[in-house]
Coordinates of C-alpha atoms in Angstrom, one line a residue:
X1 CA -16.5 17.9 -3.0
X2 CA -18.0 16.2 0.1
X3 CA -16.1 14.4 2.8
X4 CA -16.4 10.5 2.7
X5 CA -18.0 9.0 5.8
X6 CA -14.5 7.6 6.8
X7 CA -13.1 11.1 7.0
X8 CA -15.7 12.6 9.1
X9 CA -15.0 13.5 12.6
X10 CA -16.8 11.3 15.5
X11 CA -19.0 14.5 16.2
X12 CA -19.9 15.0 12.8
X13 CA -20.9 11.4 12.1
X14 CA -23.1 11.7 15.4
X15 CA -24.9 14.7 14.0
X16 CA -25.4 13.3 10.6
X17 CA -26.8 10.1 12.1
X18 CA -29.3 12.1 14.2
X19 CA -30.6 13.8 11.2
X20 CA -31.0 10.9 8.9
X21 CA -32.9 8.8 11.6
X22 CA -35.6 11.8 11.6
X23 CA -35.9 12.4 7.9
X24 CA -36.3 8.6 7.5
X25 CA -39.1 8.7 10.1
X26 CA -40.7 11.8 8.4
X27 CA -40.8 9.6 5.1
X28 CA -43.1 7.2 7.0
X29 CA -45.9 9.5 7.9
X30 CA -46.0 13.1 9.5
X31 CA -47.9 11.9 12.5
X32 CA -47.9 14.1 15.8
X33 CA -45.5 11.6 17.1
X34 CA -43.0 12.1 14.3
X35 CA -43.3 15.9 14.7
X36 CA -42.9 15.8 18.4
X37 CA -39.8 13.6 17.8
X38 CA -38.5 16.4 15.5
X39 CA -39.0 18.9 18.1
X40 CA -37.2 16.9 20.7
X41 CA -34.2 16.4 18.2
X42 CA -34.2 20.1 17.6
X43 CA -33.9 21.1 21.2
X44 CA -31.1 18.4 21.6
X45 CA -29.3 19.9 18.6
X46 CA -29.8 23.5 20.0
X47 CA -28.1 22.2 23.2
X48 CA -25.5 20.5 21.3
X49 CA -24.7 23.7 19.3
X50 CA -24.4 25.3 22.7
X51 CA -21.9 22.7 24.0
X52 CA -19.9 23.1 20.8
X53 CA -19.7 26.8 21.3
X54 CA -18.5 26.0 24.8
X55 CA -15.9 23.6 23.7
X56 CA -14.6 25.9 21.0
X57 CA -14.3 28.7 23.5
X58 CA -12.1 26.5 25.5
X59 CA -9.7 26.1 22.4
X60 CA -9.9 30.0 22.0
X61 CA -8.8 30.1 25.7
X62 CA -6.0 27.8 25.0
X63 CA -4.7 29.8 22.1
X64 CA -5.1 33.0 24.2
X65 CA -2.9 31.7 26.8
X66 CA -0.3 30.9 24.2
X67 CA -0.4 34.2 22.7
X68 CA 0.1 35.7 26.3
X69 CA 3.1 33.3 26.7
X70 CA 5.0 34.1 23.4
X71 CA 3.0 36.7 21.2
X72 CA 5.8 37.0 18.6
X73 CA 5.7 33.4 17.8
X74 CA 1.9 32.8 18.1
X75 CA 0.9 36.1 16.4
X76 CA 0.1 34.6 12.9
X77 CA -1.9 31.8 14.2
X78 CA -3.8 34.1 16.8
X79 CA -4.8 36.5 13.9
X80 CA -6.3 33.4 12.0
X81 CA -8.0 32.3 15.1
X82 CA -9.9 35.8 15.3
X83 CA -10.7 35.5 11.4
X84 CA -12.1 32.1 12.0
X85 CA -14.1 33.2 14.9
X86 CA -15.7 36.1 13.0
X87 CA -16.3 34.0 9.7
X88 CA -18.2 31.1 11.8
X89 CA -20.1 33.7 13.9
X90 CA -21.3 35.5 10.6
X91 CA -22.2 32.1 9.2
X92 CA -24.2 31.1 12.4
X93 CA -25.9 34.6 12.5
X94 CA -26.8 34.2 8.6
X95 CA -28.5 30.8 9.4
X96 CA -30.4 32.2 12.3
X97 CA -31.4 35.1 10.4
X98 CA -32.9 32.9 7.8
X99 CA -34.5 30.5 10.1
X100 CA -36.4 33.5 11.5
X101 CA -37.6 34.5 8.1
X102 CA -39.0 31.1 7.4
X103 CA -40.7 30.7 10.8
X104 CA -42.4 34.2 10.4
X105 CA -43.4 33.6 6.9
X106 CA -44.8 30.1 7.7
X107 CA -46.8 31.4 10.7
X108 CA -48.4 34.5 9.4
X109 CA -47.2 35.1 5.9
X110 CA -46.0 38.4 4.6
X111 CA -46.5 40.7 1.7
X112 CA -43.0 41.2 0.8
X113 CA -41.7 39.1 -2.1
X114 CA -39.3 37.3 0.2
X115 CA -38.1 34.8 -2.6
X116 CA -36.4 37.9 -4.3
X117 CA -35.8 40.2 -1.6
X118 CA -33.2 39.6 1.2
X119 CA -34.2 41.4 4.3
X120 CA -31.7 43.1 6.4
X121 CA -31.5 42.0 10.0
X122 CA -33.6 45.0 11.3
X123 CA -36.2 44.2 8.8
X124 CA -36.2 40.5 9.5
X125 CA -36.9 41.5 13.1
X126 CA -40.0 43.6 12.0
X127 CA -41.5 40.6 9.9
X128 CA -40.6 37.9 12.6
X129 CA -42.0 39.8 15.5
X130 CA -43.5 37.5 18.2
X131 CA -42.2 34.5 16.4
X132 CA -38.5 35.4 16.8
X133 CA -37.9 33.7 19.9
X134 CA -41.0 31.4 20.4
X135 CA -40.2 27.8 21.1
X136 CA -40.8 25.3 18.2
X137 CA -43.4 23.3 20.2
X138 CA -45.6 26.4 20.2
X139 CA -45.6 26.9 16.6
X140 CA -48.9 26.4 15.1
X141 CA -47.9 25.6 11.5
X142 CA -44.9 23.5 12.4
X143 CA -46.2 20.7 9.9
X144 CA -46.7 23.2 7.1
X145 CA -44.4 22.6 4.1
X146 CA -46.0 25.0 1.5
X147 CA -44.7 28.1 3.0
X148 CA -41.1 27.0 3.6
X149 CA -40.9 25.5 0.2
X150 CA -42.1 28.7 -1.3
X151 CA -39.2 30.5 0.5
X152 CA -36.4 28.1 0.1
X153 CA -37.1 26.2 -3.4
X154 CA -40.3 27.8 -4.8
X155 CA -39.8 26.2 -8.2
X156 CA -37.8 22.9 -7.2
X157 CA -35.1 22.0 -9.8
X158 CA -36.8 23.6 -12.5
X159 CA -35.4 27.0 -11.3
X160 CA -32.7 25.7 -8.7
X161 CA -31.2 29.3 -8.4
X162 CA -34.5 30.7 -7.2
X163 CA -35.2 31.0 -3.4
X164 CA -33.1 31.1 -0.2
X165 CA -32.0 27.5 -0.5
X166 CA -29.7 28.4 -3.4
X167 CA -28.4 31.6 -1.4
X168 CA -27.9 29.4 1.7
X169 CA -25.9 26.9 -0.5
X170 CA -23.7 29.6 -2.1
X171 CA -23.1 30.9 1.5
X172 CA -22.0 27.4 2.9
X173 CA -19.6 27.2 0.0
X174 CA -18.1 30.6 0.6
X175 CA -17.8 29.8 4.3
X176 CA -15.8 26.6 3.7
X177 CA -13.5 28.5 1.1
X178 CA -12.9 31.2 3.6
X179 CA -12.1 28.7 6.3
X180 CA -9.9 26.8 4.0
X181 CA -7.9 29.9 2.7
X182 CA -6.9 30.7 6.2
X183 CA -4.1 28.1 5.7
X184 CA -2.8 29.1 2.2
X185 CA 0.2 31.0 3.7
X186 CA 0.9 28.9 6.8
X187 CA 0.2 25.4 5.9
X188 CA 0.6 24.2 2.3
X189 CA -0.6 20.5 3.3
X190 CA -4.1 21.8 3.9
X191 CA -4.4 21.8 -0.1
X192 CA -3.7 17.9 -0.2
X193 CA -5.0 16.9 3.2
X194 CA -8.3 18.6 3.3
X195 CA -9.7 19.8 6.7
X196 CA -12.8 17.9 7.8
X197 CA -15.2 20.7 7.4
X198 CA -18.2 18.6 6.4
X199 CA -21.1 20.9 5.2
X200 CA -21.6 18.8 1.9
X201 CA -23.6 20.8 -0.7
X202 CA -23.0 18.5 -3.7
X203 CA -25.9 17.2 -5.8
X204 CA -27.7 14.3 -4.3
X205 CA -29.0 11.2 -5.9
X206 CA -32.8 10.8 -5.0
X207 CA -33.4 7.1 -5.2
X208 CA -37.3 7.6 -5.1
X209 CA -37.1 9.7 -8.3
X210 CA -34.2 7.8 -9.9
X211 CA -32.3 11.0 -10.5
X212 CA -30.0 13.6 -9.1
X213 CA -31.5 16.7 -7.6
X214 CA -29.7 19.8 -6.3
X215 CA -28.8 20.0 -2.6
X216 CA -31.5 22.7 -1.9
X217 CA -34.2 20.8 -3.5
X218 CA -33.1 17.5 -1.8
X219 CA -33.2 19.1 1.5
X220 CA -36.0 21.8 1.4
X221 CA -38.4 20.8 -1.3
X222 CA -42.0 19.8 0.3
X223 CA -40.2 19.6 3.8
X224 CA -42.3 20.6 6.9
X225 CA -41.3 23.6 8.9
X226 CA -40.2 21.7 11.8
X227 CA -37.7 19.4 9.6
X228 CA -36.4 22.6 8.2
X229 CA -35.7 24.0 11.6
X230 CA -33.7 20.8 12.6
X231 CA -31.7 21.0 9.4
X232 CA -30.8 24.7 10.0
X233 CA -29.5 23.7 13.5
X234 CA -27.7 20.7 12.1
X235 CA -25.9 23.1 9.8
X236 CA -25.1 25.3 12.5
X237 CA -23.8 22.3 14.5
X238 CA -21.7 21.6 11.4
X239 CA -20.4 25.1 11.2
X240 CA -19.3 24.9 14.9
X241 CA -17.6 21.6 14.1
X242 CA -15.7 23.1 11.3
X243 CA -14.8 26.0 13.4
X244 CA -13.4 23.8 16.1
X245 CA -11.4 21.6 13.5
X246 CA -9.8 24.9 12.0
X247 CA -8.8 26.0 15.6
X248 CA -7.7 22.6 16.5
X249 CA -5.5 22.6 13.3
X250 CA -4.0 26.1 14.3
X251 CA -3.2 25.0 17.7
X252 CA -1.5 22.1 16.5
X253 CA 0.8 24.1 14.3
X254 CA 2.2 25.7 17.5
X255 CA 5.0 23.5 18.9
X256 CA 4.1 21.7 21.9
X257 CA 7.7 22.4 23.3
X258 CA 6.5 26.1 23.9
X259 CA 3.7 24.9 26.1
X260 CA 4.0 25.1 29.9
X261 CA 3.1 22.0 31.6
X262 CA 1.0 23.8 34.2
X263 CA -1.2 24.8 31.3
X264 CA -1.8 21.3 30.0
X265 CA -5.5 20.3 29.9
X266 CA -7.0 16.8 30.1
X267 CA -8.9 15.8 26.9
X268 CA -11.7 13.4 26.4
X269 CA -12.1 12.2 22.7
X270 CA -15.0 9.8 22.3
X271 CA -15.1 7.3 19.3
X272 CA -18.7 8.3 19.1
X273 CA -21.2 10.5 21.1
X274 CA -24.1 8.3 19.8
X275 CA -24.4 4.7 20.4
X276 CA -27.1 1.9 20.4
X277 CA -28.2 0.4 23.6
X278 CA -26.2 -2.7 24.6
X279 CA -23.1 -1.3 22.6
X280 CA -19.8 -0.3 24.2
X281 CA -19.2 3.6 24.7
X282 CA -15.3 4.1 24.0
X283 CA -13.3 7.3 24.4
X284 CA -9.6 8.3 24.7
X285 CA -8.6 10.3 27.8
X286 CA -5.2 11.9 27.3
X287 CA -3.0 15.0 28.3
X288 CA -1.0 16.8 25.7
X289 CA 2.7 16.7 25.7
X290 CA 2.6 13.8 28.2
X291 CA 5.8 11.5 28.4
X292 CA 5.0 8.0 27.4
X293 CA 7.4 6.6 30.0
X294 CA 5.4 8.1 32.7
X295 CA 1.8 6.7 33.0
X296 CA -0.7 8.9 34.9
X297 CA -3.5 7.7 37.1
X298 CA -6.9 8.3 35.9
X299 CA -10.0 8.3 38.1
X300 CA -13.5 8.3 36.5
X301 CA -16.8 8.9 38.5
X302 CA -19.7 7.8 36.3
X303 CA -23.1 9.5 36.5
X304 CA -22.1 13.1 37.4
X305 CA -21.6 16.1 35.4
X306 CA -19.0 17.7 37.8
X307 CA -17.5 16.6 41.1
X308 CA -14.8 17.8 43.5
X309 CA -11.3 16.4 43.1
X310 CA -11.7 14.8 46.8
X311 CA -14.9 13.1 45.7
X312 CA -13.5 11.8 42.2
X313 CA -10.4 10.3 44.1
X314 CA -12.4 8.6 46.7
X315 CA -15.3 7.4 44.8
X316 CA -14.0 7.0 41.3
X317 CA -12.6 3.9 39.8
X318 CA -9.1 3.9 38.4
X319 CA -8.9 3.2 34.6
X320 CA -6.4 0.4 33.9
X321 CA -4.7 0.3 30.5
X322 CA -1.9 -2.2 30.1
X323 CA -1.2 -1.0 26.7
X324 CA -0.5 2.7 27.4
X325 CA 0.9 4.9 24.6
X326 CA 0.2 8.3 25.9
X327 CA -3.7 7.8 26.1
X328 CA -5.8 5.8 28.5
X329 CA -8.5 3.7 26.7
X330 CA -11.6 4.2 28.6
X331 CA -14.6 1.7 27.9
X332 CA -17.9 1.9 29.6
X333 CA -21.0 -0.3 29.1
X334 CA -24.0 1.7 30.3
X335 CA -27.4 0.3 31.3
X336 CA -30.7 2.1 30.0
X337 CA -31.0 4.8 27.4
X338 CA -30.4 8.6 27.5
X339 CA -27.7 11.0 28.2
X340 CA -24.8 9.4 30.4
X341 CA -22.4 11.8 32.1
X342 CA -19.0 11.2 33.8
X343 CA -16.3 13.2 35.4
X344 CA -12.8 12.3 36.4
X345 CA -9.3 13.5 37.3
X346 CA -5.9 12.8 35.4
X347 CA -3.3 12.5 38.3
X348 CA 0.2 13.3 36.9
X349 CA 3.3 13.3 38.7
X350 CA 5.3 16.7 38.8
X351 CA 8.8 16.7 37.1
X352 CA 11.5 16.0 39.6
X353 CA 9.0 14.8 42.4
X354 CA 9.2 11.3 43.9
X355 CA 7.0 11.3 46.9
X356 CA 3.5 10.3 47.5
X357 CA 2.3 13.8 48.9
X358 CA -0.6 15.3 47.0
X359 CA 1.6 18.5 46.4
X360 CA 4.0 16.0 44.3
X361 CA 1.1 15.5 41.5
X362 CA -0.7 17.8 39.0
X363 CA -4.5 17.1 38.7
X364 CA -6.2 17.8 35.6
X365 CA -10.1 17.5 35.7
X366 CA -12.2 16.6 32.7
X367 CA -15.8 15.6 32.1
X368 CA -18.0 14.4 29.1
X369 CA -21.0 12.9 28.2
X370 CA -22.7 10.6 25.4
X371 CA -26.2 9.4 24.5
X372 CA -27.4 5.8 24.6
X373 CA -30.4 5.2 22.2
X374 CA -32.7 2.2 21.6
X375 CA -31.9 0.1 18.4
X376 CA -33.8 1.8 15.8
X377 CA -34.9 0.4 12.3
X378 CA -36.4 2.5 9.6
X379 CA -39.2 0.5 7.6
X380 CA -41.2 2.2 4.9
X381 CA -43.6 1.0 2.3
X382 CA -42.6 2.9 -0.7
X383 CA -46.1 3.2 -2.5
X384 CA -48.5 3.5 0.5
X385 CA -48.8 3.1 4.1
X386 CA -50.5 -0.2 4.1
X387 CA -49.8 -3.6 2.3
X388 CA -52.3 -5.0 -0.1
X389 CA -53.3 -8.7 -0.3
X390 CA -52.4 -10.8 -3.2
X391 CA -49.6 -8.5 -4.8
X392 CA -45.8 -7.7 -4.0
X393 CA -45.6 -4.8 -2.0
X394 CA -42.2 -2.8 -2.5
X395 CA -40.8 -2.1 1.0
X396 CA -37.4 -0.4 1.8
X397 CA -35.7 -1.4 5.0
X398 CA -32.5 0.3 6.6
X399 CA -31.1 0.9 10.0
X400 CA -28.9 4.0 10.9
X401 CA -25.4 3.1 11.2
X402 CA -25.7 -0.5 9.9
X403 CA -24.9 -1.8 6.3
X404 CA -28.0 -3.1 4.6
X405 CA -25.9 -6.3 3.8
X406 CA -26.0 -7.0 7.5
X407 CA -29.6 -6.7 7.8
X408 CA -32.0 -9.8 8.3
X409 CA -35.8 -9.0 7.4
X410 CA -38.7 -11.2 8.2
X411 CA -42.4 -10.8 8.2
X412 CA -45.5 -12.6 10.0
X413 CA -48.3 -13.4 7.7
X414 CA -46.6 -12.7 4.5
X415 CA -44.0 -13.9 2.0
X416 CA -40.9 -11.9 1.8
X417 CA -38.1 -11.8 -0.8
X418 CA -35.2 -9.4 -1.9
X419 CA -32.2 -7.9 -0.3
X420 CA -29.9 -5.1 -0.3
X421 CA -32.6 -2.9 1.6
X422 CA -35.2 -3.5 -1.1
X423 CA -37.8 -6.2 -0.5
X424 CA -41.3 -7.4 -1.8
X425 CA -43.8 -8.3 0.8
X426 CA -46.9 -10.3 -0.2
X427 CA -49.4 -10.5 2.8
X428 CA -51.5 -13.6 3.5
X429 CA -55.0 -13.7 4.6
X430 CA -54.9 -11.8 7.9
X431 CA -55.6 -8.3 8.6
X432 CA -51.9 -7.3 9.7
X433 CA -48.3 -8.1 8.9
X434 CA -45.3 -7.4 11.2
X435 CA -42.1 -6.7 9.5
X436 CA -39.1 -7.4 11.8
X437 CA -35.6 -6.3 11.3
X438 CA -32.5 -7.7 13.0
X439 CA -28.7 -7.1 12.3
X440 CA -25.5 -8.9 12.4
X441 CA -23.0 -7.5 14.5
X442 CA -19.3 -7.5 14.0
X443 CA -18.7 -10.2 16.5
X444 CA -21.2 -12.6 14.6
X445 CA -24.0 -11.9 17.0
X446 CA -27.6 -11.0 15.9
X447 CA -29.4 -8.0 17.5
X448 CA -33.1 -7.2 17.0
X449 CA -33.3 -3.5 15.7
X450 CA -36.9 -3.1 15.6
X451 CA -40.3 -4.1 14.0
X452 CA -43.3 -2.1 12.2
X453 CA -46.9 -3.4 12.0
X454 CA -48.8 -2.9 8.7
X455 CA -52.4 -3.1 8.1
X456 CA -53.6 -5.5 5.4
X457 CA -56.1 -4.6 2.8
X458 CA -57.6 -6.0 -0.2
X459 CA -57.1 -4.2 -3.6
X460 CA -60.0 -1.8 -4.3
X461 CA -62.7 -3.1 -6.7
X462 CA -62.2 -2.4 -10.4
X463 CA -64.9 -0.2 -12.2
X464 CA -66.6 -1.6 -15.3
X465 CA -65.9 0.4 -18.6
X466 CA -67.5 -0.4 -22.0
X467 CA -65.9 1.3 -25.1
X468 CA -64.2 3.8 -22.7
X469 CA -67.5 4.7 -21.2
X470 CA -68.5 4.6 -17.4
X471 CA -71.6 3.7 -15.8
X472 CA -74.5 6.3 -16.5
X473 CA -73.2 7.4 -20.0
X474 CA -74.9 7.2 -23.3
X475 CA -73.6 4.4 -25.6
X476 CA -74.3 3.4 -29.2
X477 CA -75.6 0.0 -29.8
X478 CA -72.6 -0.7 -32.1
X479 CA -70.4 0.0 -29.2
X480 CA -72.2 -2.0 -26.7
X481 CA -72.3 -5.1 -29.3
X482 CA -68.7 -4.9 -30.0
X483 CA -66.8 -4.0 -27.0
X484 CA -66.2 -6.3 -23.8
X485 CA -66.7 -5.3 -20.1
X486 CA -63.4 -4.0 -19.0
X487 CA -62.5 -4.1 -15.3
X488 CA -60.5 -0.8 -15.1
X489 CA -58.3 0.0 -12.0
X490 CA -58.2 3.7 -12.7
X491 CA -55.2 5.2 -11.0
X492 CA -54.3 2.5 -8.7
X493 CA -50.9 2.0 -7.2
X494 CA -50.1 -1.3 -8.5
X495 CA -50.1 -2.6 -12.1
X496 CA -52.8 -5.3 -11.6
X497 CA -55.5 -6.7 -14.0
X498 CA -58.8 -8.2 -13.6
X499 CA -61.2 -10.2 -16.1
X500 CA -64.8 -10.5 -16.0
X501 CA -65.9 -14.1 -15.9
X502 CA -69.7 -13.7 -16.0
X503 CA -72.4 -11.3 -15.7
X504 CA -76.2 -10.6 -16.2
X505 CA -77.8 -8.0 -18.6
X506 CA -81.0 -6.4 -17.7
X507 CA -82.8 -4.5 -20.6
X508 CA -85.6 -2.1 -19.4
X509 CA -88.1 -1.1 -22.1
X510 CA -91.2 1.0 -20.6
X511 CA -92.0 -0.7 -17.5
X512 CA -90.7 -4.3 -18.4
X513 CA -87.4 -5.6 -17.6
X514 CA -85.7 -8.8 -18.9
X515 CA -82.5 -10.5 -17.7
X516 CA -80.0 -12.5 -19.6
X517 CA -77.1 -14.4 -18.3
X518 CA -73.7 -15.2 -19.9
X519 CA -70.1 -16.4 -19.1
X520 CA -67.1 -14.3 -20.2
X521 CA -66.5 -10.5 -20.8
X522 CA -68.6 -10.1 -23.9
X523 CA -72.3 -10.1 -24.8
X524 CA -73.7 -13.3 -26.0
X525 CA -75.5 -13.6 -29.4
X526 CA -78.8 -13.5 -27.7
X527 CA -77.7 -10.3 -26.0
X528 CA -76.7 -8.7 -29.1
X529 CA -80.0 -9.6 -30.9
X530 CA -81.7 -7.9 -27.9
X531 CA -79.5 -4.9 -28.2
X532 CA -80.4 -4.5 -31.8
X533 CA -84.1 -4.2 -31.1
X534 CA -83.6 -1.5 -28.5
X535 CA -84.9 2.1 -29.2
X536 CA -83.1 5.3 -28.3
X537 CA -83.3 6.2 -24.4
X538 CA -83.6 2.3 -23.5
X539 CA -81.7 1.2 -20.4
X540 CA -79.3 -1.6 -20.3
X541 CA -77.9 -2.6 -16.9
X542 CA -75.3 -5.2 -16.1
X543 CA -75.1 -6.8 -12.5
X544 CA -74.0 -10.0 -10.7
X545 CA -70.6 -9.2 -12.4
X546 CA -67.9 -11.7 -11.3
X547 CA -64.3 -10.9 -11.9
X548 CA -60.8 -12.8 -11.1
X549 CA -57.6 -11.2 -10.4
X550 CA -54.2 -11.7 -8.5
X551 CA -56.1 -12.0 -5.3
X552 CA -58.9 -14.4 -6.4
X553 CA -62.5 -14.2 -7.4
X554 CA -64.8 -11.3 -6.4
X555 CA -68.2 -9.7 -7.2
X556 CA -68.3 -6.0 -8.1
X557 CA -70.8 -3.2 -8.5
X558 CA -73.1 -3.3 -11.5
X559 CA -73.2 -0.5 -14.1
X560 CA -75.9 0.9 -16.5
X561 CA -76.0 2.6 -19.9
X562 CA -78.7 4.5 -21.9
X563 CA -79.0 3.7 -25.6
X564 CA -78.0 6.7 -27.7

C-alpha cells in the first residue's frame, strides 16, 4: 500500500509537489511554454538526483567509518548497507535503461517489437544510438505521446499487463520488497512501522473518467515524451530517497555510544525544500549525540554554497534558540525566488575544556539549499480551453500544497458558483473573463495565488435538420409537411437546445421562386398546400431562420432540400 501524505519525508513531499504542478499545467494545454517548463523541471530533478546520491554517499561514508572502528559489531549492518546500495543502483540503471529505449523509439522508431521484447543493455545502446546522451531540449519529438504510449501502455487498461509500464510497476514493487526484507532478521518493528519508501504503485482514481485506473495507465497513457522523462527522474529521486531512508535506519540501529565525538557530523534537516514566496523556510540544525546541557554556537552565512571557517565565524550570524533541546531551530525569510543557499559552522566545546581558545572547540561545517517559488494556482476548464457565453462552464481550481477548502475563487465579467475545487463559470457580455484564486493561510491572512485569462465565445450556431435530413438532401413531401425545423447542435460540448421562432420558405419551380413567411418551427397550412403541388425535383429553401437559446435570439444559416 502507498504511504499517506503525513508519513512522507520532507524531501519526498517536495518531489511529489513539483511533479503535480507540472502535470496540472500539462492538463491545461501542451504549449511551448509548458514543454519548456517540463524541461526545466527535468533538469532540476536530474540535479536533485545527483544531490541525493551525494548525500547518500555521505551516509555510506559514515557507516564505513563505523565499520572501520568496530567491524565485529557493525558487520551485519554493513553487509545490509552493501545490499541496499546494489539494489538501489540496479533499480536506477533499470529506469535509465527504459528511459533510453523510450527516447530512441520516439525520436526515430525501431522495427523491433519493443512492447514484447526486453532489450539487453548492449542492444539498447544500439537502438538508442545518438539519442542516449542527448539533452531533452534537443529532442525533436518531445511533445509526442503516441510512441511513448505504444511502448509503455499500448492498450491502456484494456490490457494493463502489456507494455513496459507494467514491467516498471512490477520492478518497483520488487524493489520495495527487497529493501523491506533487509530488516527481516535485524529489526522486527519494520513490519509494523513501515519505512517511508514512497514509490506508490496502487491503482489511481481518475476523476476525469470517474473510475479507478492502473498506475501505469494513469502515468503513461497519452503522456508526452518530456512528461515521461520527468516521471522517470521523479521515480529515480524516490528510489534515492528510499535508499537514504534505509541507510539512515541502518545507521540508527548502531548504538550512538559507539561513535567517537571527533566523527560527529553537523546535520541540516529542512521542514521542506520547496516553499512559496513569502513563506518562511524552516530547518533543524543538529549534531548527533550532543549533550542537551551544552548548547553549541551555530553560525550561518546566507547566500553561499561553501565558505571558510574564518569567514563564517566573522561574517555569519549567530542563530539564537531559547528553547534548545539538542537541536537549533533555524528560520529564514528570503526575498525573491529561486534556489537559496547557506553555509555554517556548529561550534562545540571539547570535553574537559573551559577556555576560549579556538583549540578548546570542535567545529562542524554544514551547508544546505532550498527553493523559493512564486505562488502558483492551477486553473483548468474541464471541457474546453475557452468559456462559452450563456451557459455554465465547469472549471476545476486547485493550488499545490493548499486544501481546496481554503481557496477563494472569483471571476471578472462572469458569475461563478460552486466550491471544493469544482466551479461553474457563466461569462457576461465581454470578450474575456479572468479567474482569480486566493488562499486562506494558517494565520488567517489571505494570499493571492494566481489568475488565468479565458477567451469568451458564443456557442456555435445550430444546424437545421428536418426529419433527420440535412441541407442538400432529398426529402419526401410527407416528411417535409409533418416534421418541424429542428436546430441540431451535433457534437457540441454542452447540452443546450435551441428552438426556431420564425422562418421563410422559398419554393422554386422552373425559373419562378415564391416566398412564404411563418412563425414557429413548423410549416403553416398555406406552406403545406404549396408543398402538395410540387413536382419531383423541385427545390424548397428555408431562410431568415430565427432561433432562441440559452444565450438569447440569433439568426442562423438557411437550408434547402430537393423534393424526392
